[in-house]
Amino acid sequence: KFTPPSKPVIVDKTQSVAALRRFLSPEFIPPRQRTNPLKFAVEREDMIQRRKVLHIPEFYVGSILAVTMADPYINGKTNRFVGICIQRSGKGLGATFLLRNIIDGQGVEICYELYNPRIQQVEVLKMEKRLDSNLLYLRDALPEYSTVDFNMNPVPPSPTGEVPVNQMQVKMKPKPWSKRWERPKFRIQGICFASCLTPEQIKHAKKWDQPWLEFDMVKEYDTTKIEEKLWEEVQRKMNK
């Protein structure tokens, strides 16, 4: 009996892994229990139109960015700030990201609206992730972990296309801190607590642990299907 050969699999080797990897910016995903309101559908149209004018690159908390913004109150009419992204928040047109840097020994933070029409350019100088999705604890860490050179040259991306994860654990200033970062509710992995807290303090912080939350299925918000649907919609409208 004749068995036909299997169909050949054609692999496009001209495209990099980064080009094949899907990425949907987090502000496109609506918050929980607001999966299909008219408000977010209208905002998505405005967000896509803005992205056709301004290239908004892929970046994560922990990446080093340079933002050029129009400023009518200075001589050059533009202002460029370089810093590490320590927070991303907001949904839709209200999406924001927070950059931090140390200038003349003083911590400086600027909160940018991602779709602000005054933003002229967003550059990713170093693409990487951190162990935590929020780096606000850098306010209580040593200044060296928040210091970025304004003349920093862009770091080439990984040849594999994958986003590297920085496993660094920062050292903190002596207490008091802005928050009790050692408590389990923050789930912080990027702080070296052994160098700034005594064993008694670490043991005392574990009293606030809530291990049952790990098994709370209602708390989890699965956005897999929503992301796939929104990604196809965004790509289709961006290519028009």
XYZ file of N, CA and C in Angstrom:
720
model
N 0.840 -1.189 0.000
C 0.000 0.000 0.000
C 0.876 1.239 0.000
N 0.551 2.174 -0.901
C 1.362 3.374 -1.042
C 0.999 4.381 0.055
N 2.015 4.874 0.732
C 1.827 5.897 1.773
C 2.484 7.183 1.306
N 1.689 8.215 1.113
C 2.287 9.476 0.630
C 3.208 10.075 1.677
N 4.257 10.730 1.250
C 5.171 11.356 2.223
C 4.495 12.516 2.942
N 4.987 12.790 4.115
C 4.436 13.898 4.890
C 4.788 15.222 4.240
N 3.958 16.223 4.499
C 4.183 17.538 3.921
C 5.402 18.191 4.566
N 6.224 18.821 3.758
C 7.417 19.472 4.330
C 7.023 20.673 5.184
N 7.791 20.893 6.232
C 7.596 22.037 7.115
C 8.568 23.128 6.702
N 8.016 24.276 6.310
C 8.834 25.395 5.845
C 9.064 26.343 7.006
N 10.314 26.580 7.334
C 10.695 27.470 8.424
C 11.371 28.694 7.840
N 10.842 29.844 8.163
C 11.419 31.102 7.693
C 12.564 31.499 8.617
N 13.788 31.216 8.192
C 14.961 31.513 9.008
C 15.402 32.959 8.891
N 14.777 33.727 8.020
C 15.133 35.142 7.888
C 14.595 35.966 9.037
N 13.557 35.467 9.737
C 12.996 36.192 10.869
C 13.654 35.732 12.149
N 13.937 36.676 13.019
C 14.556 36.369 14.303
C 13.514 35.832 15.273
N 13.992 35.294 16.394
C 13.085 34.794 17.420
C 12.277 35.930 18.018
N 12.907 37.116 18.138
C 12.198 38.259 18.697
C 11.029 38.674 17.826
N 11.191 38.542 16.479
C 10.108 38.919 15.585
C 8.954 37.928 15.656
N 9.264 36.661 15.928
C 8.226 35.648 16.014
C 7.541 35.629 17.373
N 8.167 36.200 18.387
C 7.602 36.187 19.730
C 6.513 37.240 19.839
N 5.373 36.824 20.350
C 4.257 37.745 20.502
C 4.421 38.562 21.776
N 4.133 39.853 21.640
C 4.159 40.731 22.810
C 2.991 41.686 22.712
N 2.163 41.708 23.747
C 1.045 42.636 23.841
C 1.284 43.533 25.042
N 1.358 44.832 24.781
C 1.611 45.776 25.865
C 0.527 45.645 26.934
N 0.889 45.637 28.227
C -0.078 45.316 29.286
C -1.262 46.272 29.391
N -1.128 47.514 28.886
C -2.244 48.446 29.025
C -3.420 48.096 28.112
N -3.190 47.201 27.130
C -4.285 46.774 26.265
C -5.229 45.793 26.979
N -4.736 45.120 28.012
C -5.546 44.125 28.709
C -6.452 44.831 29.705
N -7.771 44.725 29.551
C -8.672 45.421 30.477
C -8.614 44.819 31.868
N -8.961 45.587 32.889
C -8.945 45.040 34.252
C -10.014 43.981 34.440
N -9.935 43.309 35.531
C -10.855 42.202 35.809
C -12.304 42.693 35.865
N -13.208 41.852 35.298
C -14.647 42.109 35.247
C -14.992 43.297 34.364
N -14.034 43.741 33.536
C -14.297 44.811 32.568
C -13.743 44.373 31.223
N -14.125 43.163 30.794
C -13.485 42.556 29.632
C -13.959 43.138 28.303
N -15.163 43.677 28.219
C -15.663 44.131 26.925
C -16.516 45.392 27.032
N -16.110 46.410 27.752
C -16.906 47.643 27.784
C -16.595 48.513 26.573
N -17.508 49.376 26.252
C -17.312 50.274 25.120
C -16.131 51.208 25.349
N -15.910 51.596 26.604
C -14.829 52.535 26.912
C -13.484 52.009 26.435
N -13.164 50.741 26.717
C -11.859 50.203 26.356
C -11.756 49.965 24.858
N -12.863 49.662 24.194
C -12.833 49.491 22.740
C -12.523 50.811 22.048
N -13.114 51.909 22.529
C -12.846 53.224 21.941
C -11.413 53.654 22.236
N -10.942 53.387 23.450
C -9.575 53.771 23.801
C -8.557 52.988 22.982
N -8.836 51.731 22.674
C -7.902 50.943 21.873
C -7.704 51.571 20.496
N -8.787 52.109 19.934
C -8.657 52.772 18.635
C -7.701 53.962 18.733
N -7.839 54.763 19.782
C -6.943 55.911 19.957
C -5.511 55.465 20.222
N -5.341 54.389 20.991
C -4.004 53.896 21.291
C -3.299 53.401 20.029
N -4.048 52.713 19.173
C -3.455 52.212 17.934
C -3.085 53.364 17.009
N -3.935 54.386 16.920
C -3.623 55.542 16.090
C -2.376 56.263 16.607
N -2.221 56.340 17.916
C -1.042 56.976 18.499
C 0.210 56.158 18.196
N 0.104 54.844 18.241
C 1.255 53.984 17.968
C 1.671 54.041 16.498
N 0.769 54.417 15.614
C 1.139 54.588 14.212
C 1.996 55.838 14.014
N 1.848 56.796 14.913
C 2.620 58.037 14.835
C 3.920 57.932 15.628
N 3.837 57.366 16.829
C 4.997 57.240 17.716
C 5.299 55.769 17.949
N 6.559 55.394 17.725
C 6.972 54.012 17.984
C 7.157 53.822 19.491
N 6.298 53.003 20.086
C 6.404 52.677 21.506
C 6.988 51.273 21.606
N 8.246 51.144 21.992
C 8.899 49.830 21.963
C 8.438 48.936 23.112
N 8.834 47.705 23.011
C 8.593 46.730 24.091
C 9.564 46.999 25.234
N 9.046 47.085 26.448
C 9.910 47.257 27.620
C 9.196 46.711 28.844
N 9.964 46.486 29.887
C 9.460 45.875 31.109
C 9.967 46.659 32.317
N 9.407 46.351 33.457
C 9.935 46.893 34.702
C 11.355 46.347 34.896
N 12.296 47.242 35.066
C 13.707 46.864 35.147
C 14.501 47.298 33.935
N 13.810 47.621 32.825
C 14.504 48.105 31.628
C 14.949 49.551 31.834
N 16.021 49.925 31.147
C 16.525 51.296 31.196
C 16.044 52.024 29.950
N 15.345 53.141 30.161
C 14.726 53.881 29.061
C 15.258 55.305 29.004
N 15.129 55.896 27.823
C 15.395 57.319 27.611
C 14.163 57.904 26.932
N 13.555 58.899 27.553
C 12.325 59.504 27.050
C 12.602 60.955 26.680
N 12.278 61.302 25.444
C 12.392 62.685 24.965
C 10.993 63.275 24.893
N 10.808 64.400 25.570
C 9.481 64.988 25.708
C 9.532 66.477 25.379
N 8.513 66.974 24.707
C 8.438 68.402 24.387
C 8.188 69.194 25.658
N 8.976 70.263 25.821
C 8.853 71.125 26.995
C 9.002 72.573 26.551
N 7.910 73.336 26.502
C 7.993 74.717 26.001
C 8.683 75.678 26.955
N 9.019 75.234 28.164
C 9.570 76.144 29.165
C 11.085 76.105 29.254
N 11.744 75.336 28.395
C 13.208 75.296 28.403
C 13.713 75.754 27.043
N 15.024 76.017 26.967
C 15.588 76.614 25.762
C 15.482 75.694 24.556
N 15.822 74.422 24.741
C 15.814 73.508 23.606
C 14.447 73.012 23.206
N 13.430 73.343 23.975
C 12.045 72.934 23.715
C 11.822 71.433 23.877
N 12.863 70.696 24.220
C 12.725 69.262 24.485
C 13.509 68.903 25.741
N 13.067 67.870 26.406
C 13.711 67.398 27.630
C 13.903 65.895 27.523
N 15.113 65.430 27.775
C 15.435 63.998 27.691
C 15.829 63.503 29.074
N 15.162 62.454 29.518
C 15.448 61.880 30.833
C 15.738 60.399 30.671
N 16.762 59.947 31.373
C 17.181 58.545 31.342
C 17.005 57.965 32.734
N 16.423 56.788 32.824
C 16.236 56.158 34.126
C 15.792 54.718 33.988
N 15.736 54.052 35.099
C 15.283 52.675 35.150
C 13.791 52.652 35.431
N 13.067 51.831 34.700
C 11.621 51.728 34.883
C 11.345 50.919 36.149
N 10.703 51.544 37.136
C 10.442 50.865 38.402
C 8.965 50.507 38.577
N 8.110 50.981 37.678
C 6.692 50.649 37.809
C 5.966 50.925 36.491
N 5.025 50.021 36.166
C 4.076 50.248 35.082
C 2.679 50.075 35.661
N 1.797 50.987 35.372
C 0.448 50.916 35.944
C -0.539 51.550 34.988
N -1.819 51.371 35.301
C -2.879 51.968 34.497
C -3.255 51.111 33.308
N -4.472 51.344 32.815
C -4.984 50.633 31.652
C -5.455 51.638 30.611
N -5.456 51.209 29.363
C -5.943 52.055 28.295
C -5.096 53.301 28.121
N -5.756 54.405 27.817
C -5.056 55.676 27.629
C -4.466 56.208 28.922
N -4.873 55.664 30.065
C -4.337 56.099 31.352
C -3.093 55.358 31.773
N -2.474 54.581 30.881
C -1.272 53.817 31.222
C -0.109 54.755 31.518
N 0.647 54.443 32.551
C 1.802 55.244 32.945
C 2.992 54.336 33.219
N 4.187 54.933 33.185
C 5.392 54.223 33.619
C 6.272 55.215 34.362
N 6.986 54.700 35.357
C 7.759 55.529 36.278
C 9.242 55.253 36.096
N 10.015 56.316 35.816
C 11.468 56.209 35.663
C 12.163 56.828 36.860
N 13.253 56.195 37.285
C 14.015 56.670 38.444
C 15.493 56.743 38.101
N 16.147 57.801 38.595
C 17.585 57.963 38.439
C 18.104 58.782 39.619
N 19.396 58.703 39.851
C 20.050 59.480 40.904
C 20.835 60.602 40.238
N 20.476 61.856 40.552
C 21.132 63.022 39.969
C 21.674 63.878 41.103
N 22.997 64.072 41.108
C 23.664 64.853 42.160
C 23.317 64.335 43.554
N 23.270 63.010 43.692
C 23.010 62.387 44.979
C 21.559 62.408 45.422
N 20.674 62.901 44.561
C 19.256 63.000 44.912
C 18.434 62.111 43.984
N 17.555 61.316 44.553
C 16.689 60.466 43.746
C 15.641 61.288 43.008
N 15.562 61.088 41.699
C 14.604 61.808 40.863
C 13.730 60.784 40.153
N 12.429 60.985 40.240
C 11.471 60.100 39.582
C 10.529 60.927 38.727
N 10.258 60.448 37.517
C 9.311 61.100 36.611
C 8.298 60.059 36.159
N 7.029 60.394 36.326
C 5.943 59.515 35.895
C 5.445 60.012 34.544
N 5.575 59.170 33.521
C 5.156 59.526 32.169
C 3.837 58.843 31.837
N 2.972 59.572 31.149
C 1.796 58.964 30.544
C 2.210 58.392 29.199
N 1.988 57.106 29.021
C 2.525 56.413 27.854
C 2.012 57.008 26.542
N 0.780 57.487 26.534
C 0.179 58.003 25.295
C 0.066 59.524 25.319
N 0.927 60.161 26.084
C 0.952 61.613 26.120
C 1.445 62.153 24.768
N 0.694 63.040 24.124
C 1.127 63.552 22.813
C 2.405 64.376 22.867
N 2.850 64.788 24.047
C 4.097 65.542 24.166
C 5.330 64.657 24.088
N 5.169 63.351 24.232
C 6.309 62.433 24.133
C 6.719 62.325 22.668
N 7.995 62.588 22.397
C 8.510 62.555 21.036
C 9.251 61.264 20.716
N 9.874 60.656 21.737
C 10.638 59.435 21.487
C 10.791 58.641 22.778
N 10.686 57.337 22.657
C 10.934 56.413 23.766
C 11.987 55.422 23.295
N 13.153 55.456 23.931
C 14.261 54.576 23.556
C 14.492 53.553 24.669
N 14.737 52.325 24.280
C 15.118 51.274 25.224
C 16.636 51.125 25.152
N 17.323 51.600 26.186
C 18.783 51.514 26.215
C 19.259 50.142 26.673
N 18.473 49.500 27.516
C 18.816 48.152 27.980
C 17.528 47.409 28.295
N 17.290 46.342 27.553
C 16.074 45.555 27.732
C 16.355 44.400 28.690
N 15.625 44.386 29.810
C 15.741 43.289 30.758
C 14.561 43.299 31.708
N 14.351 42.173 32.346
C 13.343 42.049 33.386
C 14.042 41.911 34.728
N 13.276 42.027 35.789
C 13.779 41.804 37.145
C 12.988 40.674 37.796
N 13.402 40.308 38.984
C 12.718 39.234 39.704
C 11.332 39.658 40.175
N 11.096 40.963 40.300
C 9.824 41.476 40.800
C 9.157 42.332 39.724
N 7.834 42.386 39.781
C 7.065 43.186 38.818
C 6.956 44.638 39.248
N 7.540 44.985 40.389
C 7.484 46.346 40.907
C 8.796 46.621 41.650
N 9.452 47.718 41.311
C 10.755 48.036 41.904
C 10.707 49.301 42.752
N 9.581 49.570 43.377
C 9.485 50.763 44.224
C 10.416 50.697 45.424
N 10.868 49.492 45.765
C 11.781 49.374 46.903
C 13.158 49.960 46.607
N 13.428 50.325 45.354
C 14.701 50.980 45.055
C 14.803 52.342 45.735
N 13.666 52.905 46.158
C 13.696 54.153 46.917
C 14.401 53.971 48.246
N 14.353 52.764 48.798
C 14.983 52.471 50.090
C 16.293 51.714 49.921
N 16.710 51.464 48.674
C 17.963 50.748 48.427
C 19.119 51.737 48.306
N 20.313 51.214 48.243
C 21.496 52.063 48.064
C 21.429 52.782 46.721
N 21.953 54.001 46.640
C 21.819 54.799 45.405
C 22.430 54.143 44.174
N 23.412 53.290 44.356
C 24.100 52.707 43.202
C 23.171 51.861 42.338
N 22.095 51.337 42.915
C 21.177 50.484 42.154
C 20.193 51.290 41.314
N 20.134 52.596 41.515
C 19.229 53.452 40.737
C 19.977 54.441 39.864
N 21.301 54.389 39.867
C 22.097 55.360 39.119
C 22.320 54.879 37.692
N 21.936 55.728 36.729
C 22.092 55.420 35.309
C 22.771 56.604 34.638
N 23.765 56.320 33.808
C 24.484 57.369 33.086
C 23.598 57.948 31.983
N 23.489 59.282 31.940
C 22.663 59.925 30.917
C 23.247 59.724 29.519
N 24.548 59.468 29.415
C 25.197 59.259 28.122
C 25.386 57.773 27.819
N 24.593 56.952 28.433
C 24.693 55.501 28.244
C 24.379 55.117 26.804
N 25.197 54.243 26.254
C 24.958 53.734 24.905
C 23.992 52.557 24.958
N 23.150 52.413 23.937
C 22.202 51.285 23.940
C 22.922 49.941 23.958
N 22.402 49.027 24.754
C 22.954 47.673 24.829
C 22.261 46.816 23.778
N 23.023 46.127 22.894
C 22.376 45.309 21.875
C 21.515 44.219 22.504
N 20.380 43.886 21.870
C 19.507 42.847 22.439
C 20.150 41.475 22.388
N 19.554 40.560 23.112
C 20.068 39.194 23.167
C 19.968 38.547 21.789
N 21.010 37.816 21.356
C 20.947 37.182 20.024
C 19.865 36.120 19.920
N 19.450 35.546 21.036
C 18.394 34.527 21.008
C 17.005 35.133 20.899
N 16.889 36.445 21.149
C 15.590 37.083 21.088
C 14.821 37.064 22.385
N 15.297 36.303 23.360
C 14.624 36.241 24.646
C 15.028 37.435 25.512
N 14.097 37.869 26.363
C 14.367 38.988 27.257
C 15.085 38.463 28.493
N 16.313 38.904 28.784
C 17.045 38.379 29.942
C 16.420 38.850 31.252
N 16.536 38.020 32.265
C 16.041 38.331 33.606
C 17.240 38.589 34.509
N 17.314 39.801 35.038
C 18.399 40.180 35.938
C 18.122 39.589 37.324
N 18.990 38.703 37.781
C 18.800 38.009 39.054
C 19.385 38.774 40.240
N 19.754 40.020 40.037
C 20.437 40.789 41.073
C 19.525 41.028 42.273
N 20.092 40.931 43.471
C 19.417 41.272 44.721
C 20.099 42.500 45.307
N 19.324 43.548 45.550
C 19.878 44.822 45.993
C 20.068 44.831 47.503
N 20.965 45.711 47.940
C 21.186 45.925 49.366
C 20.466 47.202 49.785
N 19.847 47.166 50.936
C 18.997 48.262 51.372
C 19.740 49.203 52.327
N 19.204 50.415 52.448
C 19.679 51.347 53.453
C 19.195 50.883 54.831
N 19.775 51.401 55.893
C 19.252 51.052 57.227
C 17.807 51.514 57.384
N 17.063 50.798 58.188
C 15.676 51.181 58.454
C 15.638 52.530 59.162
N 14.468 53.241 59.058
C 13.168 52.822 58.539
C 13.067 52.919 57.031
N 12.212 52.037 56.443
C 11.913 52.054 55.025
C 10.526 52.634 54.792
N 10.225 52.927 53.539
C 8.913 53.483 53.200
C 7.803 52.449 53.405
N 8.156 51.159 53.257
C 7.200 50.082 53.500
C 7.951 48.917 54.137
N 7.200 48.014 54.724
C 7.802 46.820 55.328
C 7.984 45.764 54.235
N 9.042 45.952 53.442
C 9.235 45.100 52.279
C 9.484 43.651 52.651
N 9.889 43.393 53.889
C 10.211 42.021 54.279
C 8.971 41.170 54.510
N 7.804 41.784 54.596
C 6.590 41.022 54.864
C 6.165 40.223 53.630
N 5.619 39.036 53.853
C 5.323 38.131 52.719
C 4.330 38.670 51.717
N 3.459 39.606 52.088
C 2.439 40.078 51.154
C 3.041 40.774 49.930
N 4.251 41.317 50.052
C 4.893 41.970 48.909
C 5.571 40.966 47.983
N 5.904 39.784 48.490
C 6.542 38.728 47.689
C 7.792 39.252 46.966
N 8.642 39.943 47.698
C 9.848 40.537 47.118
C 10.946 39.483 47.023
N 11.542 39.381 45.834
C 12.672 38.474 45.626
C 13.973 39.220 45.332
N 13.873 40.495 44.999
C 15.050 41.234 44.577
C 15.765 41.986 45.673
N 15.479 41.666 46.943
C 16.163 42.310 48.069
C 16.937 41.246 48.837
N 18.167 41.552 49.164
C 18.977 40.646 49.984
C 18.694 40.963 51.458
N 17.660 40.322 52.000
C 17.245 40.608 53.371
C 18.276 40.145 54.393
N 19.067 39.141 54.043
C 20.046 38.617 54.996
C 21.111 39.655 55.349
N 21.328 40.638 54.466
C 22.364 41.631 54.718
C 21.846 42.864 55.467
N 20.536 42.983 55.631
C 19.993 44.191 56.261
C 19.061 43.888 57.431
N 18.707 42.620 57.629
C 17.818 42.250 58.726
C 18.445 41.130 59.539
N 18.133 41.107 60.801
C 18.605 40.027 61.671
C 17.701 38.808 61.508
N 18.172 37.627 61.879
C 17.303 36.446 61.798
C 16.007 36.605 62.598
N 16.066 37.327 63.717
C 14.849 37.545 64.502
C 13.844 38.402 63.742
N 14.325 39.406 63.018
C 13.430 40.261 62.236
C 12.806 39.491 61.073
N 13.581 38.631 60.439
C 13.048 37.834 59.334
C 11.999 36.850 59.854
N 12.260 36.251 61.001
C 11.296 35.322 61.586
C 10.028 36.053 62.003
N 10.181 37.275 62.533
C 9.021 38.056 62.950
C 8.152 38.441 61.746
N 8.786 38.712 60.598
C 8.024 39.110 59.406
C 7.174 37.965 58.873
N 7.604 36.718 59.103
C 6.858 35.574 58.591
C 5.537 35.358 59.331
N 5.327 36.065 60.424
C 4.055 35.941 61.134
C 2.886 36.457 60.297
N 3.174 37.328 59.335
C 2.123 37.888 58.482
C 1.929 37.082 57.195
N 2.517 35.900 57.146
C 2.378 35.075 55.956
C 0.935 34.567 55.829
N 0.447 34.485 54.589
C -0.892 33.960 54.304
C -0.775 32.857 53.253
N -0.348 31.658 53.652
C -0.084 30.585 52.673
C -1.326 30.099 51.940
N -2.519 30.342 52.494
C -3.731 29.871 51.834
C -4.044 30.636 50.553
N -3.478 31.833 50.390
C -3.747 32.605 49.184
C -3.188 31.937 47.934
N -2.216 31.057 48.118
C -1.640 30.347 46.977
C -2.665 29.460 46.293
N -3.664 29.000 47.047
C -4.667 28.081 46.504
C -5.992 28.783 46.209
N -6.000 30.101 46.207
C -7.214 30.863 45.917
C -7.362 30.998 44.401
N -8.181 30.116 43.793
C -8.336 30.125 42.344
C -9.133 31.331 41.858
N -9.988 31.902 42.697
C -10.782 33.055 42.295
C -9.894 34.297 42.148
N -8.797 34.331 42.913
C -7.913 35.489 42.871
C -7.149 35.572 41.562
N -6.903 34.430 40.919
C -6.146 34.424 39.678
C -6.991 34.976 38.533
N -6.374 35.771 37.696
C -7.046 36.391 36.560
C -6.357 35.900 35.292
N -6.968 34.883 34.658
C -6.389 34.289 33.455
C -6.745 35.149 32.243
N -5.753 35.738 31.629
C -5.967 36.628 30.487
C -5.457 36.027 29.181
N -5.245 34.703 29.143
C -4.659 34.078 27.959
C -5.523 34.284 26.720
N -6.808 33.979 26.834
C -7.699 34.101 25.671
C -7.899 35.566 25.291
N -7.985 36.425 26.299
C -8.164 37.853 26.010
C -6.944 38.406 25.290
N -5.751 38.016 25.733
C -4.524 38.504 25.103
C -4.437 38.061 23.652
N -4.791 36.807 23.390
C -4.725 36.312 22.017
C -5.684 37.077 21.104
N -6.880 37.333 21.592
C -7.877 38.055 20.808
C -7.444 39.502 20.565
N -6.938 40.158 21.612
C -6.523 41.550 21.481
C -5.283 41.676 20.606
N -4.367 40.713 20.702
C -3.151 40.764 19.889
C -3.496 40.717 18.412
N -4.422 39.828 18.029
C -4.834 39.739 16.627
C -5.515 41.027 16.182
N -6.336 41.611 17.049
C -7.015 42.863 16.707
C -6.022 43.998 16.513
N -5.052 44.113 17.425
C -4.067 45.196 17.342
C -3.201 45.045 16.100
N -2.749 43.819 15.812
C -1.901 43.599 14.645
C -2.655 43.884 13.351
N -3.925 43.504 13.310
C -4.719 43.739 12.101
C -4.903 45.221 11.844
N -5.168 46.004 12.887
C -5.401 47.428 12.709
C -4.110 48.208 12.525
N -3.013 47.710 13.101
C -1.723 48.387 12.905
C -1.228 48.240 11.465
N -1.601 47.143 10.810
C -1.139 46.894 9.440
C -2.034 47.521 8.386
N -3.101 48.201 8.797
C -3.976 48.834 7.814
C -3.288 50.057 7.206
